[in-house]
Amino acid sequence: MESLTENKKDRRKISWQMVGLAAGLLLSITIFIFVTLTISRLLEARSSKKPVPKAPEIKLQETEKTGWSGSQISPVHRIPLMDEFNQKIIPAASDSLPFSARNTCGPCHNYDQISQGTHFNFRLRPETDRPTEPWVLVDDKVGTQLPVSYQNYPGLWSPEKLGLSAWQFVNLFGRNLNGGGPGEPAEKEITPDSRWNVSGKLEINCLGCHNKSPLQDHSEWVKQVMRQNFRWAATAASGLGEVVGMASRLPSTWSVVDGPNPDDHEWAVAPQVKYNQSFFDSKNNAVLDLAHQPEDSRCLACHSVTPRKVQTKAAVERDVHSMAGLKCTDCHRNDLTHEMIRGFEGQKVSSSNLKAEDFTCAGCHLGQKPEKGGIGFAGLLGAPRPAHKGIPKIHFERLSCTTCHSGPLPEKEPQEVYTSRANRLGVFGKAHWTSEYPVILEPVFVREKDEKIYPERMMWPAFWAEKKGKDLVPVESQEILKTAPEVFQLKENVASLLNSLLPLAEEGFYPAVVISEYLFEPNADGGLDFRSLEKSPLVGKAGQGKFRLVQVRKDEVKPLLPAFNPEEAPAELEDKILRALQALKSQAGVKEPALEAGKFIYKITEGYLDKAEKGGEPAAEPEIGWLEEENLRPLLSDFQVRTLEKLNAGQEILTEEQVALVLEKLSRANPQKEFAYVAAGRVFSLGKDGKLKVSEHPAAKPISWPLAHNVRPAQQALGKNGCTDCHSPDSRVFFGKVEASSPLKTSWKEAKLQADWMKTGTLFQFLFGFTFLVRPAFKLLLAACLLLMGLILLVVVVRITGKISGIKDNGQKPESRR
Amino acid sequence: MIFGITSFLLIVALNLRLTFGRYLRRLPEEKRKINSENFKGYIHWIVSWKKSFLKLERWDRCLDYLIAWGQKNYPGWTVWVFYALVLSYIYLALSGFIFAWFVPRGLYGFPLLLHVAAGALFAICLTIILFIKARVYLPEKVEEEASKESDYGFYCPLLHKSFPRLYLQAVAFWVFVLAGFLLVASTLGSMLPYFNFPAQIFFFHLHRWSALASVLAACLAIDVMIVE
């Protein structure tokens, strides 16, 4: 054991050999680590692509690209039209696609930049932008007029809040959209209900504004948009080609590459364009007549406003600037960014290179302020500099220029106007496009957040709502209509009944009904039109709740059923009775139509006319109606007559009774929910007693937006005739009555004075106005005081001057002076 | 802003100066100096004033004094003109300056209506008072009357000199009248349909600064004319 231990000790002895081995090993490890690290660094450098030796940087100086050559003239646009696949359009080809503005105009004019312009970027408007006219969602069947806007101001409903997808928005309001924005939704905005693949995107319609061609047709644009022919709309509206077919009738699986539908040439016809080859040269380039500054008519297609009381186009007043020869775009300018100069004080442009303040009223009419003396420079475009003589400075601090200079002169009540976008003006066709709703009033003088008063256009929202906590959430019109169709389709039902009586009318005549002082007659749209009667048998209390069936030919009105002897009734007449009763039966359902004449009653039995003797008194006049338990009930129900009597010639479409009925039906159908109808600045809901009760809510408040045009001449500005233009005890400016307009006929409508909207206080304005009656005397009094004081002061000054100069002897006697 | 600060400082400064002068006049002539001791005494004096003015009785006495002063200086019906002038002027000054100092919008609403009405009354009264009193403050009369005064009455601590109160009364009177004239002129000017916007701005400023001059003159008048 010991010898083994000794051997081990010997082995542990450090030898030079061992030291050398260890050193060699250490060196090898060091070299290995060094080599490994170097290689890994090299590999890392290569993989991160770091420029190992830093090359000198070369960069071009940034220049502002305006796309303008400097020339004042616009080039002739002899350009190839490109379709949405960026293929050149061959006009003679039978399968040509519509042109795409993105691919046709885009190569020279930055499409993406333009798409951020005012007319296209509704969703990205700067917050500083002041309120502008909203889109109005109108359904005149159920009495809805809901202001929709991407702007975030009280009373406006955003499409998101209403659950409107881009697809729905474009379908509702595309008639006045210029394309772009919601018309070109991003992939994530495409909802399952949409049919963008069929309709195509609604690209920016450059030609809608810039086309000088007389063929440019706004109505055609509207027609194409209504047909969901979005990708074809610009081509059709420009007049470059003719478009047939309707994308709205195509199956949702259809795509533009599928081409025409060979199986259907009548109904589901795929849209096709047939280009007008006279607009193309031999190289298939289109020759377009384009304007750098759009014509006024292009702007007015969407921006015109017309007083409802004006009966003829010739009586419409024009803006003083237009009369002076200015075009809309002379003031409302834009550069390539298409960010419009709107012309109001305080507009902040975000991308335009133009200065917004140069194109406000003051920018043009006051021009540059004088600096270090002088009178400064007049404004743009030769605008006259106003003197505003005698107008105290408070007016310039508290009133916008438009208060005195724009809109119609104030009357006892603001006037009702149509606007292009709200009431569908400027759309021409067989149908009557102008809609009565919404009713917009102007001018209403409103004090805005900047404490200035502006003349504005105002409308009251009207909608069916579900109460959710404190909020009122609009309910879809279709849901409401489904719940109470007979309430809303009252006029249509009456019209339909009247149309059924056509066999009874003489040749050339058609049936109508007289209620109160009005004649109600069916129209081509299936509704009822009314005419006032000079003489009516149903005037006053005696005629209340009654109706009389008549037949009408132009201005000739006579009873529908002349008296006849049923015992000797001609076969021809009985045939007419049969056809009328059959027509009534076809739409009456379970009810049995019948005609009573003398002591006989006509009804249909097994398809034949059955004349039977009736019990009781003989009828004084032939009468048609419904047979119920051997009694003849009137053709029109009490509810129908009462409603028509109440609505008569007014523009309202609903009565309080109708509203109560609908609310009752809604509550029955959805007992867990609470409903209301918002109209006329009030909220109508059912009380516990089942009666209609009225309350207030912010959602019922009107919305308004400043108006700027028409600007009146200075000679017609408020104040031209002095202070009493506005300041008098019966001033129309302050005491004009602003009454809510709505689809509901109600006495509960919100009514305020102009002074209330201005927040100036009515009593104060009355007293202040009153002082102007004595103001001439006040001025004379002050002038007299001034004269007397002035004379005395003059005497004093003369005496002091005399004393100082020595002219006056200071009371010293001549002797003493000597 | 400039007007607000300037007017406030000027009115406060003038009143401090006038009351300080009054305080000094209470001291023996050799002690009428500007020094810390007198300032301390002045502050104590003012504080004692403040205390006494908190009592309604003091105001009552002031009113009695003013009525008596009016009756003494304005015989017969003219005293009513004086009272009307004082009342209208108090309202005009208070409404004008309070709104100018504390309301960014300036004078408006019912106070403005009353301001205009009071302005008319003021203009009439001022004209009548001017008619009655102008002869008293004509330069030669003032000189003549001042030479008769034994006690000059208005001590200037800076110059260590007393001035005849009549001189200052005349100054206060004519400045008040001149300022009133400008106030009326600027009011009338802004109502006439002959002046454009820059002129309206001018009238506005003229009215404000004239009002300041008027108030300063009124303060001086109270000190040298009314308060014995």
PDB file of C-alpha atoms in Angstrom, chain A residues 159-402:
ATOM      1  CA  PRO A 159     -72.452  57.195 -39.579  1.00  0.00           C
ATOM      2  CA  GLU A 160     -70.669  54.982 -37.035  1.00  0.00           C
ATOM      3  CA  LYS A 161     -73.208  55.886 -34.362  1.00  0.00           C
ATOM      4  CA  LEU A 162     -76.061  55.027 -36.690  1.00  0.00           C
ATOM      5  CA  GLY A 163     -74.350  51.861 -37.773  1.00  0.00           C
ATOM      6  CA  LEU A 164     -74.066  53.035 -41.371  1.00  0.00           C
ATOM      7  CA  SER A 165     -71.291  51.290 -43.264  1.00  0.00           C
ATOM      8  CA  ALA A 166     -69.410  53.056 -46.046  1.00  0.00           C
ATOM      9  CA  TRP A 167     -71.546  51.055 -48.478  1.00  0.00           C
ATOM     10  CA  GLN A 168     -74.800  52.247 -46.930  1.00  0.00           C
ATOM     11  CA  PHE A 169     -73.519  55.812 -46.678  1.00  0.00           C
ATOM     12  CA  VAL A 170     -72.606  55.929 -50.359  1.00  0.00           C
ATOM     13  CA  ASN A 171     -75.923  54.406 -51.353  1.00  0.00           C
ATOM     14  CA  LEU A 172     -77.795  56.959 -49.275  1.00  0.00           C
ATOM     15  CA  PHE A 173     -75.852  60.078 -50.098  1.00  0.00           C
ATOM     16  CA  GLY A 174     -73.763  59.171 -53.147  1.00  0.00           C
ATOM     17  CA  ARG A 175     -75.886  61.423 -55.294  1.00  0.00           C
ATOM     18  CA  ASN A 176     -74.005  64.400 -53.896  1.00  0.00           C
ATOM     19  CA  LEU A 177     -70.683  62.762 -53.160  1.00  0.00           C
ATOM     20  CA  ASN A 178     -67.773  63.609 -55.420  1.00  0.00           C
ATOM     21  CA  GLY A 179     -66.379  60.147 -54.983  1.00  0.00           C
ATOM     22  CA  GLY A 180     -63.379  59.256 -52.887  1.00  0.00           C
ATOM     23  CA  GLY A 181     -63.598  59.092 -49.082  1.00  0.00           C
ATOM     24  CA  PRO A 182     -66.313  56.607 -48.147  1.00  0.00           C
ATOM     25  CA  GLY A 183     -66.655  55.760 -51.848  1.00  0.00           C
ATOM     26  CA  GLU A 184     -63.246  54.133 -51.758  1.00  0.00           C
ATOM     27  CA  PRO A 185     -63.253  52.201 -48.501  1.00  0.00           C
ATOM     28  CA  ALA A 186     -60.167  50.405 -47.276  1.00  0.00           C
ATOM     29  CA  GLU A 187     -60.253  46.610 -47.095  1.00  0.00           C
ATOM     30  CA  LYS A 188     -61.065  46.659 -43.364  1.00  0.00           C
ATOM     31  CA  GLU A 189     -64.060  48.947 -43.979  1.00  0.00           C
ATOM     32  CA  ILE A 190     -65.728  46.544 -46.367  1.00  0.00           C
ATOM     33  CA  THR A 191     -68.715  45.073 -44.582  1.00  0.00           C
ATOM     34  CA  PRO A 192     -70.524  41.839 -45.482  1.00  0.00           C
ATOM     35  CA  ASP A 193     -73.636  43.726 -46.587  1.00  0.00           C
ATOM     36  CA  SER A 194     -71.685  45.637 -49.229  1.00  0.00           C
ATOM     37  CA  ARG A 195     -71.511  44.900 -52.952  1.00  0.00           C
ATOM     38  CA  TRP A 196     -68.361  46.797 -53.861  1.00  0.00           C
ATOM     39  CA  ASN A 197     -67.222  43.958 -56.089  1.00  0.00           C
ATOM     40  CA  VAL A 198     -70.350  44.434 -58.204  1.00  0.00           C
ATOM     41  CA  SER A 199     -70.632  48.203 -58.125  1.00  0.00           C
ATOM     42  CA  GLY A 200     -66.952  49.013 -58.115  1.00  0.00           C
ATOM     43  CA  LYS A 201     -65.487  51.801 -56.031  1.00  0.00           C
ATOM     44  CA  LEU A 202     -66.821  55.313 -56.304  1.00  0.00           C
ATOM     45  CA  GLU A 203     -63.560  56.975 -57.286  1.00  0.00           C
ATOM     46  CA  ILE A 204     -63.086  60.725 -57.185  1.00  0.00           C
ATOM     47  CA  ASN A 205     -65.104  62.237 -59.994  1.00  0.00           C
ATOM     48  CA  CYS A 206     -62.541  64.744 -61.267  1.00  0.00           C
ATOM     49  CA  LEU A 207     -64.659  65.577 -64.298  1.00  0.00           C
ATOM     50  CA  GLY A 208     -67.641  66.287 -62.058  1.00  0.00           C
ATOM     51  CA  CYS A 209     -66.032  69.633 -61.304  1.00  0.00           C
ATOM     52  CA  HIS A 210     -63.381  70.186 -63.948  1.00  0.00           C
ATOM     53  CA  ASN A 211     -65.203  69.105 -67.110  1.00  0.00           C
ATOM     54  CA  LYS A 212     -66.146  72.115 -69.206  1.00  0.00           C
ATOM     55  CA  SER A 213     -68.184  70.003 -71.567  1.00  0.00           C
ATOM     56  CA  PRO A 214     -71.871  70.935 -71.728  1.00  0.00           C
ATOM     57  CA  LEU A 215     -72.580  67.215 -71.606  1.00  0.00           C
ATOM     58  CA  GLN A 216     -71.405  66.931 -68.010  1.00  0.00           C
ATOM     59  CA  ASP A 217     -74.595  65.852 -66.271  1.00  0.00           C
ATOM     60  CA  HIS A 218     -75.138  65.777 -62.529  1.00  0.00           C
ATOM     61  CA  SER A 219     -78.482  64.009 -62.977  1.00  0.00           C
ATOM     62  CA  GLU A 220     -76.744  61.200 -64.846  1.00  0.00           C
ATOM     63  CA  TRP A 221     -74.299  60.855 -61.956  1.00  0.00           C
ATOM     64  CA  VAL A 222     -77.215  60.570 -59.534  1.00  0.00           C
ATOM     65  CA  LYS A 223     -78.946  58.028 -61.755  1.00  0.00           C
ATOM     66  CA  GLN A 224     -75.851  55.867 -62.035  1.00  0.00           C
ATOM     67  CA  VAL A 225     -75.152  56.031 -58.305  1.00  0.00           C
ATOM     68  CA  MET A 226     -78.743  55.049 -57.530  1.00  0.00           C
ATOM     69  CA  ARG A 227     -78.256  52.036 -59.817  1.00  0.00           C
ATOM     70  CA  GLN A 228     -75.092  51.151 -57.900  1.00  0.00           C
ATOM     71  CA  ASN A 229     -73.117  51.686 -61.095  1.00  0.00           C
ATOM     72  CA  PHE A 230     -70.363  53.295 -59.058  1.00  0.00           C
ATOM     73  CA  ARG A 231     -67.435  52.551 -61.347  1.00  0.00           C
ATOM     74  CA  TRP A 232     -69.446  53.678 -64.394  1.00  0.00           C
ATOM     75  CA  ALA A 233     -70.920  56.846 -62.850  1.00  0.00           C
ATOM     76  CA  ALA A 234     -68.117  59.258 -63.791  1.00  0.00           C
ATOM     77  CA  THR A 235     -67.965  58.009 -67.378  1.00  0.00           C
ATOM     78  CA  ALA A 236     -71.716  58.287 -67.833  1.00  0.00           C
ATOM     79  CA  ALA A 237     -71.956  61.702 -66.131  1.00  0.00           C
ATOM     80  CA  SER A 238     -69.125  63.156 -68.226  1.00  0.00           C
ATOM     81  CA  GLY A 239     -70.881  62.356 -71.483  1.00  0.00           C
ATOM     82  CA  LEU A 240     -67.807  60.470 -72.733  1.00  0.00           C
ATOM     83  CA  GLY A 241     -69.907  57.377 -72.974  1.00  0.00           C
ATOM     84  CA  GLU A 242     -73.350  55.994 -72.535  1.00  0.00           C
ATOM     85  CA  VAL A 243     -73.926  53.469 -69.782  1.00  0.00           C
ATOM     86  CA  VAL A 244     -76.713  50.906 -69.739  1.00  0.00           C
ATOM     87  CA  GLY A 245     -77.528  48.274 -67.161  1.00  0.00           C
ATOM     88  CA  MET A 246     -77.927  48.268 -63.419  1.00  0.00           C
ATOM     89  CA  ALA A 247     -75.424  46.792 -61.016  1.00  0.00           C
ATOM     90  CA  SER A 248     -78.091  46.849 -58.302  1.00  0.00           C
ATOM     91  CA  ARG A 249     -79.968  44.078 -60.122  1.00  0.00           C
ATOM     92  CA  LEU A 250     -76.948  41.822 -60.547  1.00  0.00           C
ATOM     93  CA  PRO A 251     -76.188  38.972 -58.195  1.00  0.00           C
ATOM     94  CA  SER A 252     -73.609  39.757 -55.556  1.00  0.00           C
ATOM     95  CA  THR A 253     -71.263  37.196 -57.086  1.00  0.00           C
ATOM     96  CA  TRP A 254     -70.971  39.154 -60.330  1.00  0.00           C
ATOM     97  CA  SER A 255     -67.649  40.780 -61.078  1.00  0.00           C
ATOM     98  CA  VAL A 256     -66.694  43.274 -63.752  1.00  0.00           C
ATOM     99  CA  VAL A 257     -64.491  40.677 -65.417  1.00  0.00           C
ATOM    100  CA  ASP A 258     -67.584  38.481 -65.899  1.00  0.00           C
ATOM    101  CA  GLY A 259     -68.853  40.882 -68.522  1.00  0.00           C
ATOM    102  CA  PRO A 260     -72.454  41.054 -69.729  1.00  0.00           C
ATOM    103  CA  ASN A 261     -75.092  38.605 -68.593  1.00  0.00           C
ATOM    104  CA  PRO A 262     -75.938  36.505 -71.681  1.00  0.00           C
ATOM    105  CA  ASP A 263     -79.073  35.085 -70.071  1.00  0.00           C
ATOM    106  CA  ASP A 264     -80.797  38.344 -69.256  1.00  0.00           C
ATOM    107  CA  HIS A 265     -81.134  41.290 -71.595  1.00  0.00           C
ATOM    108  CA  GLU A 266     -84.042  42.950 -69.840  1.00  0.00           C
ATOM    109  CA  TRP A 267     -83.807  42.887 -66.063  1.00  0.00           C
ATOM    110  CA  ALA A 268     -80.418  41.968 -64.637  1.00  0.00           C
ATOM    111  CA  VAL A 269     -78.461  43.690 -67.378  1.00  0.00           C
ATOM    112  CA  ALA A 270     -74.830  44.161 -66.471  1.00  0.00           C
ATOM    113  CA  PRO A 271     -73.643  47.747 -66.833  1.00  0.00           C
ATOM    114  CA  GLN A 272     -71.849  48.419 -70.077  1.00  0.00           C
ATOM    115  CA  VAL A 273     -70.318  51.544 -71.500  1.00  0.00           C
ATOM    116  CA  LYS A 274     -70.505  52.628 -75.099  1.00  0.00           C
ATOM    117  CA  TYR A 275     -68.006  55.425 -75.680  1.00  0.00           C
ATOM    118  CA  ASN A 276     -68.768  58.397 -77.876  1.00  0.00           C
ATOM    119  CA  GLN A 277     -65.909  58.064 -80.328  1.00  0.00           C
ATOM    120  CA  SER A 278     -66.048  61.691 -81.400  1.00  0.00           C
ATOM    121  CA  PHE A 279     -64.257  62.526 -78.142  1.00  0.00           C
ATOM    122  CA  PHE A 280     -61.238  60.410 -79.119  1.00  0.00           C
ATOM    123  CA  ASP A 281     -58.475  60.976 -81.645  1.00  0.00           C
ATOM    124  CA  SER A 282     -57.031  58.420 -84.022  1.00  0.00           C
ATOM    125  CA  LYS A 283     -54.668  57.188 -81.318  1.00  0.00           C
ATOM    126  CA  ASN A 284     -57.606  56.501 -79.016  1.00  0.00           C
ATOM    127  CA  ASN A 285     -56.637  59.378 -76.771  1.00  0.00           C
ATOM    128  CA  ALA A 286     -59.551  61.272 -75.290  1.00  0.00           C
ATOM    129  CA  VAL A 287     -59.640  64.999 -75.970  1.00  0.00           C
ATOM    130  CA  LEU A 288     -61.059  66.577 -72.848  1.00  0.00           C
ATOM    131  CA  ASP A 289     -62.118  70.157 -72.353  1.00  0.00           C
ATOM    132  CA  LEU A 290     -61.077  70.713 -68.747  1.00  0.00           C
ATOM    133  CA  ALA A 291     -61.150  73.823 -66.610  1.00  0.00           C
ATOM    134  CA  HIS A 292     -58.594  74.608 -63.941  1.00  0.00           C
ATOM    135  CA  GLN A 293     -61.299  76.585 -62.137  1.00  0.00           C
ATOM    136  CA  PRO A 294     -64.631  74.738 -62.208  1.00  0.00           C
ATOM    137  CA  GLU A 295     -67.677  76.534 -63.514  1.00  0.00           C
ATOM    138  CA  ASP A 296     -70.208  77.827 -60.973  1.00  0.00           C
ATOM    139  CA  SER A 297     -72.828  75.421 -62.271  1.00  0.00           C
ATOM    140  CA  ARG A 298     -70.648  72.529 -61.156  1.00  0.00           C
ATOM    141  CA  CYS A 299     -70.557  73.891 -57.597  1.00  0.00           C
ATOM    142  CA  LEU A 300     -74.242  74.719 -57.601  1.00  0.00           C
ATOM    143  CA  ALA A 301     -75.157  71.148 -58.466  1.00  0.00           C
ATOM    144  CA  CYS A 302     -74.543  70.379 -54.812  1.00  0.00           C
ATOM    145  CA  HIS A 303     -74.441  73.780 -53.138  1.00  0.00           C
ATOM    146  CA  SER A 304     -77.477  75.716 -54.287  1.00  0.00           C
ATOM    147  CA  VAL A 305     -80.154  76.949 -51.931  1.00  0.00           C
ATOM    148  CA  THR A 306     -83.571  78.132 -53.067  1.00  0.00           C
ATOM    149  CA  PRO A 307     -86.340  79.746 -51.053  1.00  0.00           C
ATOM    150  CA  ARG A 308     -89.443  77.571 -51.164  1.00  0.00           C
ATOM    151  CA  LYS A 309     -91.737  80.521 -51.654  1.00  0.00           C
ATOM    152  CA  VAL A 310     -90.066  81.485 -54.927  1.00  0.00           C
ATOM    153  CA  GLN A 311     -92.290  80.199 -57.698  1.00  0.00           C
ATOM    154  CA  THR A 312     -90.037  80.699 -60.679  1.00  0.00           C
ATOM    155  CA  LYS A 313     -86.354  80.410 -61.426  1.00  0.00           C
ATOM    156  CA  ALA A 314     -86.407  83.933 -62.807  1.00  0.00           C
ATOM    157  CA  ALA A 315     -87.288  85.327 -59.381  1.00  0.00           C
ATOM    158  CA  VAL A 316     -84.292  83.815 -57.611  1.00  0.00           C
ATOM    159  CA  GLU A 317     -81.807  86.366 -56.334  1.00  0.00           C
ATOM    160  CA  ARG A 318     -78.140  85.861 -57.035  1.00  0.00           C
ATOM    161  CA  ASP A 319     -75.090  86.541 -54.953  1.00  0.00           C
ATOM    162  CA  VAL A 320     -73.648  90.018 -55.401  1.00  0.00           C
ATOM    163  CA  HIS A 321     -70.251  88.525 -56.115  1.00  0.00           C
ATOM    164  CA  SER A 322     -71.639  86.403 -58.933  1.00  0.00           C
ATOM    165  CA  MET A 323     -73.405  89.438 -60.302  1.00  0.00           C
ATOM    166  CA  ALA A 324     -70.079  91.270 -60.259  1.00  0.00           C
ATOM    167  CA  GLY A 325     -68.596  88.541 -62.412  1.00  0.00           C
ATOM    168  CA  LEU A 326     -66.776  86.499 -59.809  1.00  0.00           C
ATOM    169  CA  LYS A 327     -66.776  82.742 -59.943  1.00  0.00           C
ATOM    170  CA  CYS A 328     -67.175  80.562 -56.864  1.00  0.00           C
ATOM    171  CA  THR A 329     -63.568  79.474 -57.211  1.00  0.00           C
ATOM    172  CA  ASP A 330     -62.276  83.033 -57.254  1.00  0.00           C
ATOM    173  CA  CYS A 331     -62.738  83.053 -53.494  1.00  0.00           C
ATOM    174  CA  HIS A 332     -63.120  79.361 -52.710  1.00  0.00           C
ATOM    175  CA  ARG A 333     -59.732  78.430 -54.039  1.00  0.00           C
ATOM    176  CA  ASN A 334     -57.638  75.378 -53.635  1.00  0.00           C
ATOM    177  CA  ASP A 335     -54.270  74.176 -54.766  1.00  0.00           C
ATOM    178  CA  LEU A 336     -53.369  70.623 -55.687  1.00  0.00           C
ATOM    179  CA  THR A 337     -54.181  69.511 -52.157  1.00  0.00           C
ATOM    180  CA  HIS A 338     -57.829  70.323 -52.921  1.00  0.00           C
ATOM    181  CA  GLU A 339     -58.195  71.689 -49.422  1.00  0.00           C
ATOM    182  CA  MET A 340     -60.825  74.318 -50.105  1.00  0.00           C
ATOM    183  CA  ILE A 341     -60.635  77.826 -48.768  1.00  0.00           C
ATOM    184  CA  ARG A 342     -64.036  78.034 -47.158  1.00  0.00           C
ATOM    185  CA  GLY A 343     -63.815  81.759 -46.580  1.00  0.00           C
ATOM    186  CA  PHE A 344     -64.735  82.015 -42.932  1.00  0.00           C
ATOM    187  CA  GLU A 345     -62.721  83.821 -40.307  1.00  0.00           C
ATOM    188  CA  GLY A 346     -60.419  81.505 -38.428  1.00  0.00           C
ATOM    189  CA  GLN A 347     -60.195  78.694 -40.948  1.00  0.00           C
ATOM    190  CA  LYS A 348     -56.957  76.821 -40.431  1.00  0.00           C
ATOM    191  CA  VAL A 349     -55.672  75.041 -43.501  1.00  0.00           C
ATOM    192  CA  SER A 350     -53.602  71.969 -42.844  1.00  0.00           C
ATOM    193  CA  SER A 351     -52.106  71.152 -46.197  1.00  0.00           C
ATOM    194  CA  SER A 352     -52.907  73.968 -48.600  1.00  0.00           C
ATOM    195  CA  ASN A 353     -50.240  76.468 -49.545  1.00  0.00           C
ATOM    196  CA  LEU A 354     -52.836  79.228 -49.710  1.00  0.00           C
ATOM    197  CA  LYS A 355     -53.508  81.609 -46.840  1.00  0.00           C
ATOM    198  CA  ALA A 356     -57.095  81.158 -45.712  1.00  0.00           C
ATOM    199  CA  GLU A 357     -57.297  84.614 -44.161  1.00  0.00           C
ATOM    200  CA  ASP A 358     -56.658  86.273 -47.527  1.00  0.00           C
ATOM    201  CA  PHE A 359     -59.994  85.011 -48.819  1.00  0.00           C
ATOM    202  CA  THR A 360     -62.331  85.855 -45.966  1.00  0.00           C
ATOM    203  CA  CYS A 361     -64.699  88.822 -46.244  1.00  0.00           C
ATOM    204  CA  ALA A 362     -62.165  90.960 -44.405  1.00  0.00           C
ATOM    205  CA  GLY A 363     -59.291  89.465 -46.378  1.00  0.00           C
ATOM    206  CA  CYS A 364     -60.735  90.755 -49.637  1.00  0.00           C
ATOM    207  CA  HIS A 365     -62.570  93.873 -48.500  1.00  0.00           C
ATOM    208  CA  LEU A 366     -60.186  95.252 -45.902  1.00  0.00           C
ATOM    209  CA  GLY A 367     -56.959  93.927 -47.336  1.00  0.00           C
ATOM    210  CA  GLN A 368     -53.732  94.628 -45.588  1.00  0.00           C
ATOM    211  CA  LYS A 369     -53.719  96.668 -42.432  1.00  0.00           C
ATOM    212  CA  PRO A 370     -51.944 100.002 -42.579  1.00  0.00           C
ATOM    213  CA  GLU A 371     -48.467  99.838 -41.179  1.00  0.00           C
ATOM    214  CA  LYS A 372     -46.819 102.924 -39.724  1.00  0.00           C
ATOM    215  CA  GLY A 373     -49.326 105.322 -41.166  1.00  0.00           C
ATOM    216  CA  GLY A 374     -51.007 105.255 -44.504  1.00  0.00           C
ATOM    217  CA  ILE A 375     -54.270 103.581 -45.250  1.00  0.00           C
ATOM    218  CA  GLY A 376     -52.970 100.167 -46.169  1.00  0.00           C
ATOM    219  CA  PHE A 377     -53.953  98.351 -49.313  1.00  0.00           C
ATOM    220  CA  ALA A 378     -57.340  97.328 -50.586  1.00  0.00           C
ATOM    221  CA  GLY A 379     -58.094  93.663 -50.749  1.00  0.00           C
ATOM    222  CA  LEU A 380     -58.146  91.102 -53.504  1.00  0.00           C
ATOM    223  CA  LEU A 381     -60.046  91.168 -56.739  1.00  0.00           C
ATOM    224  CA  GLY A 382     -60.801  94.885 -56.549  1.00  0.00           C
ATOM    225  CA  ALA A 383     -63.091  94.401 -53.576  1.00  0.00           C
ATOM    226  CA  PRO A 384     -64.422  97.766 -52.385  1.00  0.00           C
ATOM    227  CA  ARG A 385     -63.291  98.842 -48.945  1.00  0.00           C
ATOM    228  CA  PRO A 386     -66.293  99.407 -46.708  1.00  0.00           C
ATOM    229  CA  ALA A 387     -66.595 102.608 -44.665  1.00  0.00           C
ATOM    230  CA  HIS A 388     -69.216 101.245 -42.247  1.00  0.00           C
ATOM    231  CA  LYS A 389     -70.051 104.820 -41.288  1.00  0.00           C
ATOM    232  CA  GLY A 390     -71.913 105.236 -38.044  1.00  0.00           C
ATOM    233  CA  ILE A 391     -71.699 101.605 -36.989  1.00  0.00           C
ATOM    234  CA  PRO A 392     -70.305 101.244 -33.463  1.00  0.00           C
ATOM    235  CA  LYS A 393     -67.334  98.953 -33.127  1.00  0.00           C
ATOM    236  CA  ILE A 394     -69.179  96.429 -30.976  1.00  0.00           C
ATOM    237  CA  HIS A 395     -70.912  95.282 -34.159  1.00  0.00           C
ATOM    238  CA  PHE A 396     -67.613  94.203 -35.640  1.00  0.00           C
ATOM    239  CA  GLU A 397     -66.686  92.356 -32.494  1.00  0.00           C
ATOM    240  CA  ARG A 398     -69.975  90.533 -31.991  1.00  0.00           C
ATOM    241  CA  LEU A 399     -71.347  90.018 -35.480  1.00  0.00           C
ATOM    242  CA  SER A 400     -69.997  88.137 -38.429  1.00  0.00           C
ATOM    243  CA  CYS A 401     -69.958  90.060 -41.696  1.00  0.00           C
ATOM    244  CA  THR A 402     -72.670  87.739 -42.980  1.00  0.00           C
TER     245      THR A 402
END
